Coordinates of C-alpha atoms in Angstrom, one line a residue:
M929 CA 100.6 50.5 41.7
N930 CA 104.0 52.1 40.9
P931 CA 107.1 49.9 41.4
P932 CA 109.5 51.1 44.2
T933 CA 112.1 53.6 43.1
R934 CA 115.5 52.0 42.8
I935 CA 118.3 54.0 44.3
P936 CA 121.4 54.2 42.2
L937 CA 124.4 52.2 43.5
K938 CA 126.6 55.4 43.7
Q939 CA 124.0 57.1 45.8
K940 CA 123.7 54.1 48.1
V941 CA 127.5 53.9 48.6
Q942 CA 127.8 57.7 49.2
K943 CA 125.1 57.5 51.9
H944 CA 127.3 55.2 54.0
F945 CA 130.1 57.8 54.0
T946 CA 128.0 60.8 55.1
P947 CA 128.2 62.0 58.7
G948 CA 126.7 59.2 60.9
G949 CA 127.0 56.7 58.0
K950 CA 128.2 53.2 58.7
L951 CA 131.4 53.6 56.7
R952 CA 132.2 57.1 57.8
P953 CA 136.0 56.9 58.6
F954 CA 137.0 57.2 62.2
R955 CA 133.4 57.8 63.5
L956 CA 133.5 55.1 66.2
L957 CA 137.2 55.7 66.9
R958 CA 136.5 59.4 67.7
Q959 CA 133.7 58.3 70.0
D960 CA 135.8 55.7 71.8
I961 CA 138.7 58.2 72.4
S962 CA 136.2 60.6 73.9
N963 CA 134.8 57.8 76.1
I964 CA 138.2 56.6 77.3
R965 CA 139.1 60.2 78.4
K966 CA 136.0 60.3 80.5
R967 CA 136.7 57.1 82.4
Y968 CA 140.5 56.7 82.5
I969 CA 141.3 58.5 85.8
S970 CA 138.4 56.9 87.7
D971 CA 139.6 53.5 86.5
W972 CA 142.7 53.9 88.7
T973 CA 141.1 55.4 91.8
L974 CA 139.3 52.2 92.9
F975 CA 141.2 49.5 94.7
N976 CA 140.0 47.1 97.4
Q977 CA 140.2 43.5 98.6
L978 CA 137.8 42.2 96.0
V979 CA 139.8 43.8 93.2
F980 CA 143.0 42.1 94.5
A981 CA 141.3 38.7 94.9
S982 CA 140.0 39.1 91.3
A983 CA 143.5 39.7 90.1
V984 CA 144.8 36.6 91.7
Y985 CA 141.8 34.5 90.5
V986 CA 142.2 35.7 86.9
F987 CA 146.0 35.2 87.1
F988 CA 145.5 31.5 87.7
T989 CA 142.6 31.1 85.2
N990 CA 144.7 32.8 82.5
I991 CA 148.3 31.5 83.0
L992 CA 147.4 27.9 83.7
P993 CA 145.3 27.2 80.5
G994 CA 147.9 29.3 78.6
I995 CA 150.6 26.9 79.9
T996 CA 148.5 24.0 78.8
F997 CA 148.2 25.4 75.3
A998 CA 152.0 26.1 75.4
S999 CA 152.8 22.4 76.0
D1000 CA 150.5 21.5 73.1
L1001 CA 152.1 24.2 70.8
Y1002 CA 155.6 23.2 71.8
V1003 CA 154.9 19.7 70.3
R1004 CA 152.9 20.7 67.3
T1005 CA 154.9 23.8 66.2
G1006 CA 158.3 22.0 66.2
M1007 CA 159.4 23.8 69.4
N1008 CA 159.0 27.2 67.8
W1009 CA 156.4 28.2 70.5
G1010 CA 156.5 27.0 74.1
T1011 CA 155.8 28.1 77.6
I1012 CA 158.0 31.1 77.6
E1013 CA 156.5 32.5 74.3
V1014 CA 152.9 32.0 75.6
V1015 CA 153.7 33.6 79.0
F1016 CA 155.6 36.5 77.3
S1017 CA 152.6 37.2 75.0
T1018 CA 150.0 36.9 77.6
G1019 CA 151.8 39.2 80.0
L1020 CA 152.9 41.8 77.5
C1021 CA 149.5 42.0 75.7
G1022 CA 147.7 42.0 79.1
I1023 CA 149.6 44.9 80.4
I1024 CA 149.1 46.9 77.1
F1025 CA 145.4 46.3 77.2
S1026 CA 145.1 47.1 80.9
L1027 CA 146.8 50.4 80.4
F1028 CA 145.3 51.6 77.1
S1029 CA 142.1 49.7 76.2
I1030 CA 138.6 51.2 76.5
Q1031 CA 137.2 48.1 78.1
P1032 CA 139.7 46.8 80.7
L1033 CA 137.3 44.1 81.9
T1034 CA 138.2 42.1 78.8
I1035 CA 141.0 39.6 79.6
V1036 CA 143.4 38.7 76.8
G1037 CA 145.6 35.6 76.2
V1038 CA 146.5 32.9 73.8
T1039 CA 143.2 31.2 72.8
G1040 CA 142.3 27.6 71.9
P1041 CA 141.0 28.4 68.4
F1042 CA 144.2 30.3 67.5
A1043 CA 146.3 27.4 68.8
V1044 CA 144.4 25.1 66.5
L1045 CA 145.0 27.5 63.6
A1046 CA 148.7 27.9 64.3
E1047 CA 149.2 24.2 64.6
N1048 CA 147.7 23.7 61.1
I1049 CA 149.7 26.5 59.6
Y1050 CA 152.9 24.9 61.0
E1051 CA 151.9 21.6 59.5
L1052 CA 151.3 23.2 56.1
C1053 CA 154.6 25.1 56.3
E1054 CA 156.5 21.8 56.9
S1055 CA 154.6 19.4 54.6
S1056 CA 153.4 21.6 51.7
F1057 CA 154.8 25.1 51.7
H1058 CA 158.4 24.3 52.8
V1059 CA 158.9 27.8 54.2
N1060 CA 160.0 29.0 57.6
F1061 CA 157.0 28.9 60.0
L1062 CA 157.9 32.0 62.1
S1063 CA 158.6 34.2 59.1
L1064 CA 155.3 33.2 57.5
M1065 CA 153.5 33.7 60.8
A1066 CA 155.2 37.1 61.3
W1067 CA 153.9 38.4 57.9
S1068 CA 150.5 36.8 58.5
L1069 CA 150.2 38.7 61.8
I1070 CA 151.6 42.0 60.3
H1071 CA 148.9 41.7 57.6
A1072 CA 146.3 41.0 60.3
G1073 CA 147.5 44.1 62.1
W1074 CA 146.7 46.5 59.3
M1075 CA 143.4 44.7 58.6
H1076 CA 142.4 45.3 62.2
Y1077 CA 143.1 49.0 61.6
L1078 CA 140.9 49.1 58.6
L1079 CA 138.1 47.4 60.5
A1080 CA 138.3 50.0 63.2
I1081 CA 138.6 53.0 60.9
F1082 CA 135.5 51.9 58.9
N1083 CA 133.4 51.1 62.0
A1084 CA 133.3 47.4 61.4
H1085 CA 131.4 46.9 64.7
D1086 CA 128.4 48.6 63.4
W1087 CA 128.1 46.6 60.2
T1088 CA 129.2 43.2 61.5
M1089 CA 128.4 42.6 65.1
K1090 CA 125.2 44.6 64.7
Y1091 CA 123.8 41.5 62.9
V1092 CA 125.3 38.9 65.2
T1093 CA 122.7 37.0 67.3
T1094 CA 123.2 34.7 70.3
F1095 CA 122.7 31.8 67.8
S1096 CA 126.3 32.3 66.5
A1097 CA 127.7 33.5 69.8
D1098 CA 126.5 30.4 71.7
I1099 CA 127.9 28.2 69.0
F1100 CA 131.3 29.9 69.2
S1101 CA 131.3 29.6 73.0
L1102 CA 130.4 25.9 72.7
L1103 CA 133.2 25.4 70.2
N1104 CA 135.7 26.8 72.7
S1105 CA 134.4 24.3 75.3
V1106 CA 134.8 21.4 72.9
I1107 CA 138.4 22.5 72.0
Y1108 CA 139.3 22.6 75.7
F1109 CA 138.0 19.0 76.2
H1110 CA 139.7 17.8 73.0
K1111 CA 143.0 19.4 74.2
A1112 CA 142.7 17.5 77.5
V1113 CA 142.3 14.2 75.6
Q1114 CA 145.3 15.0 73.4
E1115 CA 147.4 15.8 76.4
L1116 CA 146.7 12.4 78.0
E1117 CA 147.3 10.7 74.6
R1118 CA 150.8 12.2 74.5
N1119 CA 151.4 11.2 78.1
H1120 CA 150.4 7.6 77.3
A1121 CA 153.0 7.5 74.5
Q1122 CA 155.9 8.8 76.7
V1123 CA 155.6 7.3 80.1
S1124 CA 155.0 3.8 81.7
F1125 CA 151.6 2.3 81.9
A1126 CA 151.5 2.7 85.7
S1127 CA 152.4 6.4 85.4
F1128 CA 149.8 6.9 82.7
L1129 CA 147.1 5.4 84.9
Y1130 CA 148.1 7.9 87.6
S1131 CA 148.0 10.7 85.0
V1132 CA 144.4 9.9 84.3
I1133 CA 143.6 9.9 88.0
G1134 CA 145.5 13.2 88.4
A1135 CA 143.7 14.8 85.5
V1136 CA 140.2 13.7 86.7
G1137 CA 141.1 14.6 90.3
T1138 CA 142.3 18.1 89.4
F1139 CA 139.1 18.6 87.5
L1140 CA 136.7 17.2 90.2
L1141 CA 138.4 19.0 93.1
A1142 CA 138.3 22.4 91.2
V1143 CA 134.6 21.9 90.4
F1144 CA 133.9 20.9 94.0
L1145 CA 135.7 23.9 95.5
S1146 CA 134.1 26.3 93.0
T1147 CA 130.7 25.6 94.6
A1148 CA 132.0 26.6 98.1
N1149 CA 129.7 29.7 98.1
S1150 CA 126.7 27.4 98.3
W1151 CA 128.0 25.5 101.3
K1152 CA 126.3 27.8 103.8
P1153 CA 126.2 27.5 106.8
L1154 CA 129.4 25.4 106.6
F1155 CA 132.5 27.6 107.4
H1156 CA 132.8 31.4 107.5
R1157 CA 131.6 33.2 104.4
Y1158 CA 135.1 34.6 103.8
L1159 CA 136.6 31.1 103.8
R1160 CA 133.9 29.9 101.4
M1161 CA 134.6 32.9 99.2
G1162 CA 138.3 32.1 99.2
L1163 CA 137.8 28.4 98.4
S1164 CA 135.5 29.4 95.5
E1165 CA 137.7 32.1 94.1
Y1166 CA 140.9 30.0 94.3
A1167 CA 139.4 26.7 93.4
A1168 CA 141.5 26.0 90.3
A1169 CA 144.7 27.2 92.0
I1170 CA 144.2 25.0 95.1
S1171 CA 143.4 22.0 93.0
I1172 CA 146.5 22.5 90.8
I1173 CA 148.9 23.0 93.7
F1174 CA 147.4 19.9 95.5
F1175 CA 147.9 17.6 92.5
I1176 CA 151.4 19.1 91.7
G1177 CA 152.4 18.0 95.2
I1178 CA 150.7 14.6 95.4
P1179 CA 153.0 12.8 92.8
N1180 CA 156.0 13.7 95.0
I1181 CA 154.8 11.9 98.1
G1182 CA 155.5 8.3 99.0
E1183 CA 155.7 5.6 96.3
L1184 CA 154.2 8.0 93.7
A1185 CA 157.5 9.9 93.7
A1186 CA 159.2 6.9 92.0
L1187 CA 156.9 7.1 89.0
D1188 CA 158.2 8.6 85.8
K1189 CA 156.3 11.8 85.2
Q1190 CA 156.0 14.1 82.2
T1191 CA 156.2 17.7 83.3
L1192 CA 156.0 21.0 81.4
V1193 CA 158.9 21.9 79.3
V1194 CA 160.3 25.3 80.3
Q1195 CA 163.4 27.4 79.7
T1196 CA 166.1 28.0 82.3
T1197 CA 167.0 31.3 80.7
F1198 CA 165.2 34.2 79.1
R1199 CA 165.4 32.9 75.6
P1200 CA 163.1 31.3 73.0
S1201 CA 162.1 27.7 73.3
S1202 CA 163.6 26.7 69.9
P1203 CA 167.4 26.0 70.2
E1204 CA 167.8 27.6 66.8
R1205 CA 166.8 31.0 68.1
S1206 CA 168.7 33.2 70.5
T1207 CA 166.5 36.3 70.7
F1208 CA 162.8 37.2 70.5
F1209 CA 163.0 38.7 67.0
V1210 CA 162.0 37.3 63.6
H1211 CA 164.0 38.1 60.5
F1212 CA 160.7 38.3 58.6
W1213 CA 162.2 40.2 55.6
N1214 CA 164.0 37.0 54.6
L1215 CA 160.7 35.4 53.5
P1216 CA 160.4 35.0 49.7
I1217 CA 158.4 37.9 48.1
E1218 CA 155.6 35.6 46.8
W1219 CA 155.0 34.2 50.3
I1220 CA 154.9 37.7 51.7
F1221 CA 151.8 38.4 49.6
L1222 CA 150.4 34.8 50.0
S1223 CA 150.5 35.3 53.8
I1224 CA 147.7 37.8 53.4
I1225 CA 145.4 34.8 53.2
P1226 CA 146.2 33.4 56.7
G1227 CA 146.4 37.0 57.9
A1228 CA 142.8 37.6 56.8
I1229 CA 141.6 34.4 58.5
I1230 CA 143.4 35.4 61.7
T1231 CA 141.7 38.8 61.5
V1232 CA 138.2 37.2 61.1
L1233 CA 138.9 35.0 64.1
F1234 CA 140.4 37.7 66.4
F1235 CA 137.8 40.3 65.5
F1236 CA 134.9 37.9 66.2
D1237 CA 136.5 36.4 69.3
H1238 CA 137.5 39.7 70.9
E1239 CA 134.2 41.4 70.2
I1240 CA 132.2 38.5 71.7
S1241 CA 134.5 38.4 74.7
S1242 CA 134.0 42.2 75.2
I1243 CA 130.3 41.9 74.8
I1244 CA 129.8 39.0 77.2
C1245 CA 131.9 40.5 80.0
T1246 CA 129.8 43.7 79.9
L1247 CA 126.3 42.2 79.8
D1248 CA 123.5 44.0 81.6
R1249 CA 123.6 41.7 84.6
Y1250 CA 127.1 43.0 85.4
G1251 CA 125.7 46.5 85.8
T1252 CA 128.5 48.3 83.9
K1253 CA 127.9 52.0 83.8
K1254 CA 131.1 53.6 82.4
P1255 CA 131.2 54.5 78.7
G1256 CA 132.6 51.7 76.6
G1257 CA 133.4 50.9 73.0
F1258 CA 135.0 48.5 70.5
A1259 CA 136.8 50.3 67.7
W1260 CA 139.7 51.5 69.8
D1261 CA 140.3 48.0 71.2
I1262 CA 140.4 46.6 67.7
V1263 CA 143.2 49.1 66.9
L1264 CA 145.0 48.0 70.0
L1265 CA 144.5 44.4 69.1
G1266 CA 145.9 45.0 65.6
T1267 CA 149.0 46.6 67.2
T1268 CA 149.7 43.8 69.6
T1269 CA 149.1 41.2 66.9
A1270 CA 151.7 42.7 64.6
L1271 CA 154.1 43.2 67.5
C1272 CA 153.8 39.5 68.5
G1273 CA 154.5 38.4 64.9
I1274 CA 157.7 40.5 64.9
L1275 CA 158.8 39.1 68.3
G1276 CA 158.1 35.6 67.2
I1277 CA 155.5 34.8 69.9
P1278 CA 151.8 33.8 69.6
P1279 CA 149.4 36.7 69.6
A1280 CA 146.8 37.2 72.4
N1281 CA 143.2 38.3 72.1
G1282 CA 139.9 38.3 74.1
L1283 CA 139.5 35.1 76.2
L1284 CA 136.4 33.0 76.8
P1285 CA 135.5 32.1 79.5
Q1286 CA 138.2 34.2 81.4
A1287 CA 136.7 37.6 80.4
P1288 CA 133.2 36.9 81.8
L1289 CA 134.8 35.1 84.8
H1290 CA 136.7 38.3 85.5
S1291 CA 133.4 40.2 85.6
E1292 CA 131.9 37.5 87.8
S1293 CA 134.7 37.9 90.3
L1294 CA 134.2 41.6 90.6
L1295 CA 130.5 41.5 91.3
H1296 CA 129.3 43.1 94.5
T1297 CA 126.0 44.1 96.0
V1298 CA 125.0 47.7 95.9
R1299 CA 122.2 48.9 98.2
T1300 CA 120.2 51.9 97.2
E1301 CA 117.7 53.7 99.5
I1302 CA 114.5 54.9 97.7
V1303 CA 112.5 57.4 99.6
S1304 CA 108.8 57.7 98.7
T1305 CA 105.9 59.6 100.3
D1306 CA 102.4 58.1 100.8
P1307 CA 100.0 60.5 99.0
E1308 CA 97.2 59.8 101.5
T1309 CA 99.0 59.8 104.9
G1310 CA 102.0 61.9 103.9
E1311 CA 104.3 59.4 105.6
R1312 CA 107.7 58.8 104.2
E1313 CA 108.7 55.3 103.3
I1314 CA 112.3 54.1 102.8
K1315 CA 112.8 51.1 100.7
V1316 CA 116.2 49.5 100.2
E1317 CA 116.8 47.9 96.7
E1318 CA 119.8 45.6 96.1
S1319 CA 121.5 45.2 92.7
Q1320 CA 124.7 43.6 91.5
E1321 CA 127.4 45.6 89.9
V1322 CA 131.1 45.1 89.0
Y1323 CA 134.0 47.2 90.0
E1324 CA 135.0 48.8 86.8
Q1325 CA 138.7 49.5 87.1
R1326 CA 142.1 48.6 85.6
W1327 CA 144.0 47.3 88.7
S1328 CA 142.9 43.7 88.4
P1329 CA 143.8 43.2 84.7
F1330 CA 147.1 45.1 85.3
L1331 CA 148.1 43.1 88.3
Q1332 CA 147.3 39.7 86.8
A1333 CA 149.2 40.5 83.6
S1334 CA 152.2 41.8 85.7
L1335 CA 152.2 38.5 87.7
I1336 CA 152.2 36.5 84.5
L1337 CA 155.0 38.6 83.0
A1338 CA 157.0 37.9 86.2
F1339 CA 157.0 34.2 85.4
L1340 CA 159.5 35.0 82.6
S1341 CA 162.2 35.0 85.2
P1342 CA 164.2 31.7 85.4
P1343 CA 163.3 30.9 89.1
L1344 CA 159.6 31.1 88.4
Q1345 CA 160.0 29.3 85.1
H1346 CA 161.5 26.5 87.2
V1347 CA 158.4 26.5 89.3
L1348 CA 156.3 26.1 86.2
G1349 CA 158.5 23.2 85.2
L1350 CA 157.3 21.2 88.2
T1351 CA 153.8 21.0 86.8
P1352 CA 152.8 17.5 85.5
T1353 CA 151.0 17.6 82.2
S1354 CA 148.3 15.5 83.7
V1355 CA 147.4 18.4 85.9
L1356 CA 147.2 20.6 82.9
A1357 CA 144.8 18.1 81.2
G1358 CA 142.6 18.3 84.3
L1359 CA 142.7 22.1 84.1
F1360 CA 141.6 21.9 80.4
L1361 CA 138.6 19.8 81.6
F1362 CA 137.8 22.4 84.3
M1363 CA 138.0 25.4 81.9
G1364 CA 135.8 23.5 79.3
E1365 CA 133.3 22.8 82.1
Q1366 CA 133.3 26.4 83.3
S1367 CA 132.6 27.7 79.7
L1368 CA 130.0 25.0 79.1
A1369 CA 128.2 25.6 82.3
S1370 CA 127.3 29.2 81.3
N1371 CA 126.2 28.2 77.8
P1372 CA 122.4 28.1 77.3
I1373 CA 122.8 25.4 74.7
L1374 CA 123.6 23.0 77.6
Y1375 CA 120.3 23.8 79.4
R1376 CA 118.2 23.5 76.3
F1377 CA 119.9 20.2 75.6
F1378 CA 118.8 19.0 79.1
Y1379 CA 115.2 20.1 78.1
M1380 CA 115.6 17.7 75.1
L1381 CA 116.1 14.9 77.6
T1382 CA 113.2 15.9 79.9
P1383 CA 109.8 14.3 79.6
P1384 CA 107.2 16.7 78.0
S1385 CA 105.1 16.6 81.2
E1386 CA 108.0 17.9 83.2
L1387 CA 108.9 20.8 80.9
P1388 CA 108.1 24.4 82.0
P1389 CA 105.3 26.3 80.2
L1390 CA 106.2 28.2 77.1
P1391 CA 105.5 31.8 76.4
R1392 CA 102.3 32.7 74.5
G1393 CA 102.7 32.2 70.8
V1394 CA 105.3 29.4 71.0
K1395 CA 103.5 26.4 69.6
G1396 CA 105.6 23.7 71.3
W1397 CA 108.9 22.5 72.4
W1398 CA 109.8 20.7 69.2
G1399 CA 110.7 23.9 67.5
V1400 CA 113.0 24.8 70.5
H1401 CA 114.5 21.3 70.4
G1402 CA 115.2 21.6 66.7
Y1403 CA 116.9 24.9 67.1
T1404 CA 119.1 23.5 69.9
A1405 CA 120.0 20.4 67.8
T1406 CA 120.9 22.7 64.9
Q1407 CA 123.3 24.6 67.1
I1408 CA 124.9 21.4 68.4
V1409 CA 125.3 20.0 64.8
A1410 CA 126.7 23.2 63.6
T1411 CA 129.3 23.2 66.4
G1412 CA 130.2 19.6 65.5
V1413 CA 130.7 20.5 61.9
V1414 CA 132.9 23.5 62.6
F1415 CA 134.9 21.4 65.1
G1416 CA 135.2 18.6 62.6
V1417 CA 136.7 21.0 60.1
T1418 CA 139.4 22.0 62.7
L1419 CA 140.6 18.4 62.5
T1420 CA 141.1 18.4 58.8
K1421 CA 143.4 20.2 56.3
A1422 CA 140.7 22.8 55.8
A1423 CA 141.1 23.9 59.5
L1424 CA 142.3 27.3 58.3
A1425 CA 138.8 28.1 57.2
F1426 CA 136.9 27.4 60.4
P1427 CA 136.7 31.1 61.5
V1428 CA 135.0 31.8 58.2
L1429 CA 132.4 29.0 58.9
V1430 CA 131.6 30.7 62.2
I1431 CA 131.0 34.0 60.4
V1432 CA 128.8 32.3 57.8
L1433 CA 126.4 31.3 60.6
V1434 CA 125.3 35.0 60.8
P1435 CA 123.6 35.3 57.4
V1436 CA 122.4 31.8 57.7
R1437 CA 120.5 32.7 60.9
L1438 CA 119.1 35.9 59.4
G1439 CA 118.2 34.7 56.0
V1440 CA 117.4 31.0 56.3
M1441 CA 116.2 30.1 59.8
G1442 CA 113.2 32.4 59.8
R1443 CA 111.8 30.2 57.0
V1444 CA 112.1 27.0 59.1
W1445 CA 111.2 28.2 62.6
G1446 CA 108.2 30.3 63.7
R1447 CA 108.8 33.9 64.6
E1448 CA 107.6 33.4 68.2
T1449 CA 110.0 30.5 68.7
L1450 CA 113.0 32.4 67.4
R1451 CA 112.1 35.4 69.7
F1452 CA 112.0 33.0 72.6
V1453 CA 115.5 31.4 72.0
D1454 CA 117.5 34.1 70.2
R1455 CA 118.2 37.8 70.3
W1456 CA 120.9 40.3 69.3
A1457 CA 124.3 39.6 70.9
C1458 CA 125.3 43.2 71.6
R1459 CA 122.1 45.2 71.9
E1460 CA 118.5 45.0 73.0
G1461 CA 115.9 43.1 71.1
G1462 CA 116.3 40.6 68.3
P1463 CA 115.8 40.2 64.6
D1464 CA 112.3 38.7 65.2
G1465 CA 111.1 41.3 67.7
D1466 CA 108.1 43.5 67.2
G1467 CA 109.0 46.6 65.2
D1468 CA 112.6 45.6 64.9
E1469 CA 113.8 46.3 61.3
D1470 CA 117.5 45.8 61.7
G1471 CA 117.4 42.1 61.0
R1472 CA 116.0 42.8 57.6
E1473 CA 118.0 45.9 56.8
M1474 CA 120.3 44.1 54.3
V1475 CA 117.3 42.8 52.4
E1476 CA 115.6 46.2 52.4
E1477 CA 118.8 47.9 51.0
E1478 CA 118.6 45.4 48.1
N1479 CA 115.2 46.9 47.3
G1480 CA 116.4 50.5 47.7
N1481 CA 114.6 51.0 51.0
G1482 CA 117.5 51.0 53.4
N1483 CA 117.6 53.8 55.9
G1484 CA 121.3 54.3 56.0
G1485 CA 121.5 53.3 59.6
G1486 CA 124.9 53.3 61.2
G1487 CA 123.9 55.4 64.2
E1488 CA 126.3 55.2 67.1
E1489 CA 125.4 52.3 69.4
K1490 CA 124.7 52.6 73.1
G1491 CA 127.2 51.1 75.5
K1492 CA 124.5 48.7 76.9
K1493 CA 124.4 45.1 75.7
S1494 CA 121.6 42.6 75.8
E1495 CA 122.1 39.7 78.3
G1496 CA 119.9 37.4 76.4
V1497 CA 122.1 34.5 75.3
G1498 CA 119.0 32.4 74.8
D1499 CA 118.1 33.2 78.5
G1500 CA 114.4 33.0 77.8
V1501 CA 114.9 29.2 77.9
V1502 CA 117.5 28.9 80.6

């Protein structure tokens, strides 16, 4: 038997740059620009009550967690970034994405993982590097900007996210939930250090109360037949807002008004939080030349985090169950993300990118029932039968992201900044708990964890070929342990590297886990994150493409992907 012919390296590289090849410059960008031209006008022609309600709902779920991150950043970045910087970034980037992105359902804002990263960069700047934080961050974000351009130009979505399965996506989503819970605890810890014990005890009650009331109201749609359905819908859509307003007012009533309260630090004028700054502009050219080049390292880490985070957010908010029909894409939004990232660095504000769980929550709030009449004729009697099929779809438009971003930007005005300043930090801790719960509730790892606690006799039957639940339990335990390891790294001096650890999970899943778990088990719990099927499906060769190319049998791939994404985030188990 003749050994397989080995393809020369030069020929293998050239293959990827041919028309349709994975690295063919601007291939996906050209496709995305064509798609955005097809949908742009129709994105502005749709507006109704549900779109407006969605805008208000997303406004609260975006600005309030952002404010909470702001209070944390204000303390842990030496007052360089505070409420006004986070609000400015979220509003500005939100308007840019609502106007120009190819996927307007994606909601952008300052994320928890980036807040962790920025806090660690600041600590290094102060304790080890002894350089100006904002100048170093500006150059890091500028470097991240051109790196985003390169990823878009060379079709990074095709040769990165193509291999991402829900194993990594679920871990990243769980990490976001854990970061929310941890931030809530940190907020209460700071509160304990700055107020009296009586006030701290009320802060705990306020945080837990904010969380429980928001969770309770969010279930209002299931209260039928109690109240009118529009009232139930309103309570559900504005659950977080109602809870926050309620617990902002309670401490100002009766004897509670005498307690010393820690509230959000805000600006009374449109100027940066730091007393050392007077304008939103960073003199980044004053950074020593060696640090300009060294800032490429944090810039690369930010690029990895933003690219993965934004792509996952875009994928999850356009899953099949949302019934999206308009042409979408990814490369153009990565160019837009690179532009806003560099702009934020120059302005001296934290950059925004795709948010979890706000992006899928936006799609959830736009879901509506579509009834389709299907006419069929009975071949024997000739009678016509009309059947009505119902399906769920989202309103694909730009008004809701544009309105919520505009409302956020309006809070830069001093009067509305004063309103934000009335918010107790305990309420923000409760909101963190709520956002963590909302993200966790939609994560299949949670449901599989419940199965681990369920007696074997009570477990549902498994699909044919899956030998038992122990393999599923082991897979779930591995995801939980991996999340714990990555989160543990965020608490150390190696925190800058945690986005890299998330990316490393991709080759680990494709190259290692198939040797530990059976193929049928992996097919049951895992699949591709942004397309149909999975690496262990019948006839699916994509999961082994990298290995095949090592042997000279690669097919060149790189065909343009369809706009549809797979919903299977481990949903065979849920």
